[in-house]
Amino acid sequence: MQAEDMESSMESPNLEFEYGDTDSLAAELSELYSYTEEPEFALNRDYFEEDFRSHARGRRWTELTLEEQRSYVMRLLDALEVTDRDKRLKVARAILYLAQGVFDECDTEVDVLHWSRHNVFLLYDMGIFTALLELLSMEIDNNQACSSAVRKPAISLADSTELRVLLSIMYLMVETIRGQTEDDRPEWRTAREAFKNELGSPLYNGEPFALLLFTMVTKFCSMNAPHFPMKKVLLLLWKTILFTLGGFEELQEMKVRGREGLRLPPLTEDSIKVVRAMRAASPPASAMELIEQQQQQKRGRRSRRPLVKQDSLDTYNERDPFKNDEEEDPEDADSGIEGEVDPLDRDVIIQPPPPPPPLRPPTERVNFPKGLPWAPKVREKDIEHFLETSRNKFIGFTLGNDTDTLVGLPRPIHESVKTLKQHKYVSIAEVQIKKEDELQQCPMSLGEEEVAETPTEMLYLGMLPNLSQYVIALLKLLLAAAPTSKAKTDSINILADVLPEEMPITVLQSMKLGIDVNRHKEILVKAISALLLLLLKHFKLNHIYQFEIVSQHLVFANCIPLILKFFNQNIMSYISAKNSICVLDFAHCVVHEMPELTAESLEAGDSNQFCWRNLFSCINLLRILNKLTKWKHSRTMMLVVFKSAPILKRALKVKQAMMQLYVLKLLKIQTKYLGRQWRKSNMKTMSAIYQKVRHRLNDDWAYGNDIDARPWDFQAEECALRESIEKFNSRRYDKNRNGDFAPVDNCLQSVLGQRVELPEDFHYSYEMWLEREVFSQPIQWEGLLQQP
C-alpha cells in the first residue's frame, strides 16, 4: 500500500479540469436524484400515462401539436388545486414526468434532454411555477408533517415525498431555463429574462424566492423540520442565486461596468482567462525522497558538503507535505513555525537522492511562457507608507497623505514612486469605503444616497434581519457533510432524503447505499461551497460592507477552522473518489435497460481521473478562505494559530493550476509569520508562490521584517469593522434613520389634525377606557396653575 502511495504521489498527472459555474447539464440533473429514488421514475411515468391515456386516446405526447400539449398542461394545472392530498401528489408526479422529458418515448439521453427543455418552457409559460410555489409554501407550513417527523425515531425518503416532487420540478425548471443554447427560440429567450426577473424580485410574499429556501434551511437546522430534503433545497437555492445574480463571467462583466461607472482605470487582465492559461506546478518533494533522506540520516554518513545545483537542493530540502494523516507524526505536523531544520545545517550531510523518473515522455514537455502571469499591483496606502518611511529617513518629518511632494528626497526614491504609481490599483471597494465615510460625516449636505434596486440589493435586504441564522445553518450543514466529520448523535441528520424506508439486507444493497450516502454528502458540500462563494462575490461587488458583514458572520461561526478541518484529509483520495454508479445516473437509467448490479459494477465508477464536483468544491472552499483572510491581519494570524501550513501544503499535491494558485495565496499571506527556518526548508513552495501569485510591489512577504510592529489584536480589529458595518446598515436600511435631524412639527392644529391609525379593538374598549381613566378621576384644575 505504501509503495502504491509513493508511486501515485510521484506520477500524479496534470488534471484536465476546467473550472466553471457548474458541471455539464446532464451531470447537474443527475445529481438532483439519489439512487434510492430510482423506483420513483417509473411511478411518475405510470401516473402520467394513466391520466394521459384518457385525454389523448392512444397518441403519444411527442406526437401532439403545441396547442394540444398546452390544453393538457392546463388540465393538469386545474387538477393541482384539488384538496385531496393523494390526488394532488399524482398530478404533481405527472408534471414531474413531463419536466423529466417523457423518457419512455425517447431512445437516447439527448432526446430526453431535448424534450425536457421543450416541456419545461411550456410548463413555465402555462404558469406552473407559481402554482408549485403555493403548494411548496403550504408544505413548509404543514405543522402536522413537521411534528410527526420530529417524533419519528428514523426519518426516511417516504417522509418528504411531496416536498421532493415539488422541489424536483422547480429545480428542473430553474436549471433548464437558466442555460442558454444556440438553437433557443426567441420566445424562450424572452421567457428566460422574465423568469430571471421574477425569481430575483420580491414577488413572493414580498421577498425574493431565495429567501423562502433560506427559511427552509434554517427551519431544518433548528430541528423543527427534520424531514426537509436538504440536498434538493440547497441545489435549488444555489441555482436560483446563480440564475438571478449571475455566474463568474457575469461578475467579471459587472466589475468592468462598475469600474467604468466610477471612472476608474480598466482592469489590467481578465482573471478567469489568466487562471485558465496557467499550468500546474509539480508538487514539492515526494514520499520516496523523504524515506531516502531518513535512511541516510540514520546511517550518519559524514562527507564534505557537495556542491549541488539549486533545483536539486529544493527537491530534497522539502519535508514531505503529502503524507497521509496516519503516516504523519503528530509532533511533526505543527513544526511549521520553528521545528524544521534545513538538512544542510545538520552535522549529517545528506547525499542528493537519485532523480525521480520523468512524469511524461520528453516530447510532451511544456514550455512555460517567460514573464509572470499577473500584472503587479500597489495600493494608495502602500505608496503613502513608502513615502512616510522615506521622508522620516531622509528629511526627518512627514507630510501625512501627500503622495505628490517629493522635495528633498533622493533621485532613486523619485524613480521608486514613479514605478509604484504606474502600478497603482484602486479597487471598487476602496471607492465605496471612502464614499461611505463622507456620507457618515456629512449626512445633511450630501443628502440621500440613491441605491439601485438590483437583485443583489433586494436579496441582501431580505437576508439582513436573519443573516447570522442563515450563515450558521449553512456551516452546520457543511460540517455534517464534510468527510472528516465523525458521526455524532447530536448532529443534524442530513440523510433524510437518501435513506430508504426499508434498510438494506444484502451486501450489494449496503454497498449501493454506502456509495449513495457518500455521493449525497459530496453534492451537499458542492452546493454550499458554490452558494457561499457566489454570495460573497456578489455582495462584495454590490457594496463592500455587505460583503464584510457576511464574512464576519462566517468567521465568528468558525468557518476558518471548519475549512481547514475539511482539508485535513488525504485530499488526493477525496478528489479522485468514485462515489457514483454510472448506470444508475439519470438519464442513463431511464433510457437504457438496467443491467444486473454486481459488486464489481458498483465499484467501477466512471473512468475519469478525478471527480469534477469534489475538485470544484475544494477550489470553492479555498476561494472562500482567501476572501475571508485577504488584507485581514487578525484572520491571517488565525491561519497561523490553527497550523494551516502543513494542511495547505498537502493540498498542493493536486496538480491543478487553479487549486494550487489559491493554496499558494493562503501560504503567501502567512509566510512571514512562519519563521525563517520554515522558509529555508520550503524553498520550492516559495518559488511556486513567486511564479504564480500576483506581486504587491511593497510586500515583503518572504522576509517578515515588519512583524514586531503589528501586534495581533483580533478583538479590536473585528470590533472596528463591526462598528463601520453597523453605521452603514443603520444609515442605509434603518427606517428610523436620521431621527436627530428630522424636522419637528410643533403646530397644535396640524398635530391634532393628523390621522392616526388605530387598532381594531380600540373602538370596542374606548368607552370603558374613558370611564375608567377620565370621568372617574377627579381633575384638580388649581393644581395645574400652581408653579412647581
Short mmCIF file of N, CA, C and O in Angstrom, two decimals, residues 318-385:
data_model
loop_
_atom_site.label_atom_id
_atom_site.label_comp_id
_atom_site.label_asym_id
_atom_site.label_seq_id
_atom_site.Cartn_x
_atom_site.Cartn_y
_atom_site.Cartn_z
N GLU A 318 12.90 19.76 0.93
CA GLU A 318 11.48 19.80 1.30
C GLU A 318 11.14 18.68 2.27
O GLU A 318 11.51 17.53 2.05
N ARG A 319 10.38 19.00 3.30
CA ARG A 319 9.69 17.93 4.03
C ARG A 319 8.58 17.46 3.14
O ARG A 319 8.07 18.20 2.32
N ASP A 320 8.15 16.22 3.33
CA ASP A 320 7.05 15.72 2.51
C ASP A 320 5.74 16.33 2.99
O ASP A 320 5.34 16.11 4.13
N PRO A 321 5.08 17.09 2.15
CA PRO A 321 3.82 17.69 2.62
C PRO A 321 2.63 16.80 2.37
O PRO A 321 1.52 17.18 2.65
N PHE A 322 2.85 15.64 1.78
CA PHE A 322 1.71 14.88 1.30
C PHE A 322 1.51 13.55 2.01
O PHE A 322 0.92 12.64 1.48
N LYS A 323 2.07 13.39 3.19
CA LYS A 323 1.84 12.14 3.88
C LYS A 323 0.40 12.03 4.30
O LYS A 323 -0.24 13.03 4.58
N ASN A 324 -0.09 10.82 4.34
CA ASN A 324 -1.45 10.63 4.87
C ASN A 324 -1.47 11.01 6.33
O ASN A 324 -0.45 11.04 7.00
N ASP A 325 -2.69 11.23 6.85
CA ASP A 325 -2.81 11.62 8.26
C ASP A 325 -2.23 10.55 9.17
O ASP A 325 -1.70 10.83 10.23
N GLU A 326 -2.35 9.27 8.74
CA GLU A 326 -1.85 8.18 9.57
C GLU A 326 -0.34 8.19 9.62
O GLU A 326 0.27 7.87 10.63
N GLU A 327 0.29 8.55 8.48
CA GLU A 327 1.74 8.49 8.41
C GLU A 327 2.39 9.64 9.17
O GLU A 327 3.49 9.53 9.67
N GLU A 328 1.69 10.77 9.24
CA GLU A 328 2.34 11.98 9.72
C GLU A 328 2.50 11.95 11.23
O GLU A 328 1.56 11.69 11.96
N ASP A 329 3.69 12.22 11.67
CA ASP A 329 3.96 12.26 13.11
C ASP A 329 3.25 13.47 13.69
O ASP A 329 3.42 14.58 13.19
N PRO A 330 2.42 13.31 14.76
CA PRO A 330 1.68 14.46 15.28
C PRO A 330 2.57 15.61 15.71
O PRO A 330 2.21 16.75 15.59
N GLU A 331 3.79 15.31 16.18
CA GLU A 331 4.67 16.40 16.58
C GLU A 331 5.25 17.11 15.37
O GLU A 331 5.66 18.25 15.44
N ASP A 332 5.25 16.38 14.26
CA ASP A 332 5.84 16.93 13.05
C ASP A 332 4.89 17.90 12.36
O ASP A 332 5.31 18.80 11.67
N ALA A 333 3.60 17.66 12.56
CA ALA A 333 2.60 18.43 11.82
C ALA A 333 2.64 19.90 12.16
O ALA A 333 2.38 20.74 11.33
N ASP A 334 2.99 20.22 13.42
CA ASP A 334 2.96 21.62 13.80
C ASP A 334 4.35 22.24 13.85
O ASP A 334 4.56 23.28 14.43
N SER A 335 5.31 21.55 13.25
CA SER A 335 6.67 22.07 13.31
C SER A 335 6.90 23.15 12.28
O SER A 335 8.00 23.56 12.05
N GLY A 336 5.82 23.59 11.62
CA GLY A 336 5.97 24.58 10.55
C GLY A 336 6.58 25.87 11.02
O GLY A 336 7.19 26.58 10.26
N ILE A 337 6.39 26.23 12.31
CA ILE A 337 6.84 27.55 12.72
C ILE A 337 8.30 27.55 13.10
O ILE A 337 9.07 28.38 12.68
N GLU A 338 8.73 26.56 13.91
CA GLU A 338 10.13 26.63 14.31
C GLU A 338 10.84 25.29 14.36
O GLU A 338 12.03 25.22 14.62
N GLY A 339 10.14 24.19 14.11
CA GLY A 339 10.74 22.89 14.35
C GLY A 339 11.58 22.35 13.21
O GLY A 339 12.43 21.52 13.43
N GLU A 340 11.31 22.81 11.97
CA GLU A 340 12.00 22.18 10.85
C GLU A 340 13.44 22.69 10.75
O GLU A 340 13.71 23.87 10.91
N VAL A 341 14.34 21.76 10.46
CA VAL A 341 15.75 22.15 10.33
C VAL A 341 16.20 21.81 8.92
O VAL A 341 15.93 20.73 8.42
N ASP A 342 16.87 22.75 8.33
CA ASP A 342 17.40 22.53 6.99
C ASP A 342 18.45 21.43 7.03
O ASP A 342 19.35 21.46 7.86
N PRO A 343 18.35 20.43 6.12
CA PRO A 343 19.34 19.34 6.14
C PRO A 343 20.78 19.84 6.05
O PRO A 343 21.68 19.25 6.64
N LEU A 344 21.02 20.94 5.33
CA LEU A 344 22.39 21.42 5.17
C LEU A 344 22.94 22.01 6.46
O LEU A 344 24.14 22.21 6.61
N ASP A 345 22.05 22.34 7.42
CA ASP A 345 22.51 22.91 8.68
C ASP A 345 22.85 21.83 9.71
O ASP A 345 23.35 22.12 10.78
N ARG A 346 22.52 20.57 9.41
CA ARG A 346 22.79 19.49 10.36
C ARG A 346 24.24 19.03 10.21
O ARG A 346 24.91 19.28 9.20
N ASP A 347 24.71 18.28 11.22
CA ASP A 347 26.04 17.69 11.11
C ASP A 347 26.07 16.64 10.02
O ASP A 347 27.06 16.45 9.32
N VAL A 348 24.94 15.90 9.91
CA VAL A 348 24.89 14.82 8.93
C VAL A 348 24.58 15.42 7.57
O VAL A 348 23.59 16.12 7.41
N ILE A 349 25.45 15.16 6.63
CA ILE A 349 25.21 15.70 5.29
C ILE A 349 24.52 14.62 4.45
O ILE A 349 24.95 13.47 4.42
N ILE A 350 23.46 15.04 3.78
CA ILE A 350 22.67 14.06 3.01
C ILE A 350 23.08 14.15 1.55
O ILE A 350 23.14 15.23 0.97
N GLN A 351 23.37 12.99 0.99
CA GLN A 351 23.66 12.97 -0.45
C GLN A 351 22.34 13.19 -1.21
O GLN A 351 21.31 12.70 -0.80
N PRO A 352 22.40 13.90 -2.33
CA PRO A 352 21.15 14.08 -3.09
C PRO A 352 20.65 12.73 -3.60
O PRO A 352 21.45 11.89 -4.02
N PRO A 353 19.33 12.49 -3.53
CA PRO A 353 18.79 11.22 -3.98
C PRO A 353 18.85 11.10 -5.49
O PRO A 353 19.02 12.10 -6.19
N PRO A 354 18.70 9.87 -6.01
CA PRO A 354 18.67 9.74 -7.47
C PRO A 354 17.47 10.49 -8.03
O PRO A 354 16.45 10.61 -7.37
N PRO A 355 17.60 11.03 -9.24
CA PRO A 355 16.48 11.81 -9.79
C PRO A 355 15.25 10.92 -9.98
O PRO A 355 15.37 9.75 -10.34
N PRO A 356 14.06 11.47 -9.71
CA PRO A 356 12.85 10.66 -9.89
C PRO A 356 12.59 10.38 -11.36
O PRO A 356 13.07 11.11 -12.23
N PRO A 357 11.85 9.32 -11.67
CA PRO A 357 11.56 9.03 -13.08
C PRO A 357 10.75 10.15 -13.71
O PRO A 357 9.96 10.79 -13.03
N PRO A 358 10.97 10.40 -15.01
CA PRO A 358 10.21 11.50 -15.65
C PRO A 358 8.71 11.20 -15.63
O PRO A 358 8.30 10.06 -15.77
N LEU A 359 7.92 12.25 -15.46
CA LEU A 359 6.47 12.07 -15.38
C LEU A 359 5.85 11.78 -16.74
O LEU A 359 4.78 11.24 -16.84
N ARG A 360 6.49 12.24 -17.82
CA ARG A 360 5.94 12.01 -19.16
C ARG A 360 7.10 12.00 -20.16
O ARG A 360 8.19 12.44 -19.83
N PRO A 361 6.88 11.50 -21.35
CA PRO A 361 7.97 11.50 -22.35
C PRO A 361 8.47 12.91 -22.61
O PRO A 361 7.69 13.87 -22.51
N PRO A 362 9.75 13.06 -22.96
CA PRO A 362 10.32 14.40 -23.16
C PRO A 362 9.60 15.18 -24.24
O PRO A 362 9.57 16.40 -24.20
N THR A 363 8.99 14.50 -25.22
CA THR A 363 8.32 15.21 -26.32
C THR A 363 7.14 16.03 -25.82
O THR A 363 6.77 17.02 -26.44
N GLU A 364 6.55 15.63 -24.69
CA GLU A 364 5.35 16.33 -24.20
C GLU A 364 5.69 17.49 -23.27
O GLU A 364 4.80 18.09 -22.68
N ARG A 365 6.98 17.79 -23.12
CA ARG A 365 7.38 18.81 -22.15
C ARG A 365 6.73 20.16 -22.51
O ARG A 365 6.72 20.57 -23.65
N VAL A 366 6.20 20.81 -21.46
CA VAL A 366 5.52 22.09 -21.68
C VAL A 366 6.53 23.21 -21.59
O VAL A 366 7.34 23.26 -20.67
N ASN A 367 6.49 24.13 -22.53
CA ASN A 367 7.36 25.30 -22.47
C ASN A 367 6.62 26.41 -21.73
O ASN A 367 5.59 26.89 -22.20
N PHE A 368 7.14 26.80 -20.56
CA PHE A 368 6.49 27.84 -19.78
C PHE A 368 6.76 29.19 -20.43
O PHE A 368 7.89 29.48 -20.83
N PRO A 369 5.75 30.04 -20.52
CA PRO A 369 5.98 31.37 -21.10
C PRO A 369 6.86 32.19 -20.17
O PRO A 369 6.79 32.05 -18.96
N LYS A 370 7.70 33.04 -20.77
CA LYS A 370 8.55 33.89 -19.94
C LYS A 370 7.70 35.00 -19.35
O LYS A 370 6.73 35.44 -19.94
N GLY A 371 8.12 35.47 -18.18
CA GLY A 371 7.35 36.53 -17.53
C GLY A 371 6.34 35.96 -16.56
O GLY A 371 6.08 34.76 -16.54
N LEU A 372 5.78 36.84 -15.74
CA LEU A 372 4.85 36.42 -14.71
C LEU A 372 3.41 36.56 -15.20
O LEU A 372 3.11 37.40 -16.04
N PRO A 373 2.50 35.73 -14.68
CA PRO A 373 1.14 35.73 -15.23
C PRO A 373 0.33 36.97 -14.88
O PRO A 373 -0.58 37.35 -15.60
N TRP A 374 0.65 37.63 -13.74
CA TRP A 374 -0.18 38.75 -13.28
C TRP A 374 0.57 40.07 -13.36
O TRP A 374 1.76 40.13 -13.09
N ALA A 375 -0.15 41.14 -13.67
CA ALA A 375 0.44 42.48 -13.56
C ALA A 375 0.52 42.83 -12.08
O ALA A 375 -0.42 42.59 -11.34
N PRO A 376 1.66 43.38 -11.62
CA PRO A 376 1.76 43.72 -10.19
C PRO A 376 0.81 44.86 -9.82
O PRO A 376 0.42 45.66 -10.68
N LYS A 377 0.44 44.93 -8.55
CA LYS A 377 -0.47 45.97 -8.07
C LYS A 377 0.12 46.66 -6.85
O LYS A 377 0.88 46.06 -6.10
N VAL A 378 -0.29 47.93 -6.67
CA VAL A 378 0.10 48.69 -5.50
C VAL A 378 -1.13 49.45 -5.02
O VAL A 378 -1.88 49.99 -5.83
N ARG A 379 -1.32 49.50 -3.70
CA ARG A 379 -2.43 50.29 -3.16
C ARG A 379 -1.96 51.70 -2.81
O ARG A 379 -0.77 51.91 -2.55
N GLU A 380 -2.89 52.63 -2.79
CA GLU A 380 -2.57 54.01 -2.39
C GLU A 380 -1.89 54.02 -1.01
O GLU A 380 -0.93 54.74 -0.77
N LYS A 381 -2.39 53.17 -0.12
CA LYS A 381 -1.87 53.06 1.25
C LYS A 381 -0.38 52.67 1.23
O LYS A 381 0.41 53.14 2.04
N ASP A 382 -0.02 51.78 0.27
CA ASP A 382 1.38 51.34 0.19
C ASP A 382 2.31 52.48 -0.22
O ASP A 382 3.43 52.61 0.29
N ILE A 383 1.82 53.30 -1.16
CA ILE A 383 2.64 54.45 -1.61
C ILE A 383 2.82 55.43 -0.44
O ILE A 383 3.92 55.94 -0.21
N GLU A 384 1.74 55.68 0.30
CA GLU A 384 1.82 56.59 1.46
C GLU A 384 2.81 56.07 2.49
O GLU A 384 3.63 56.82 3.03
N HIS A 385 2.74 54.76 2.76
CA HIS A 385 3.63 54.15 3.74
C HIS A 385 5.09 54.25 3.29
O HIS A 385 5.98 54.57 4.09
#
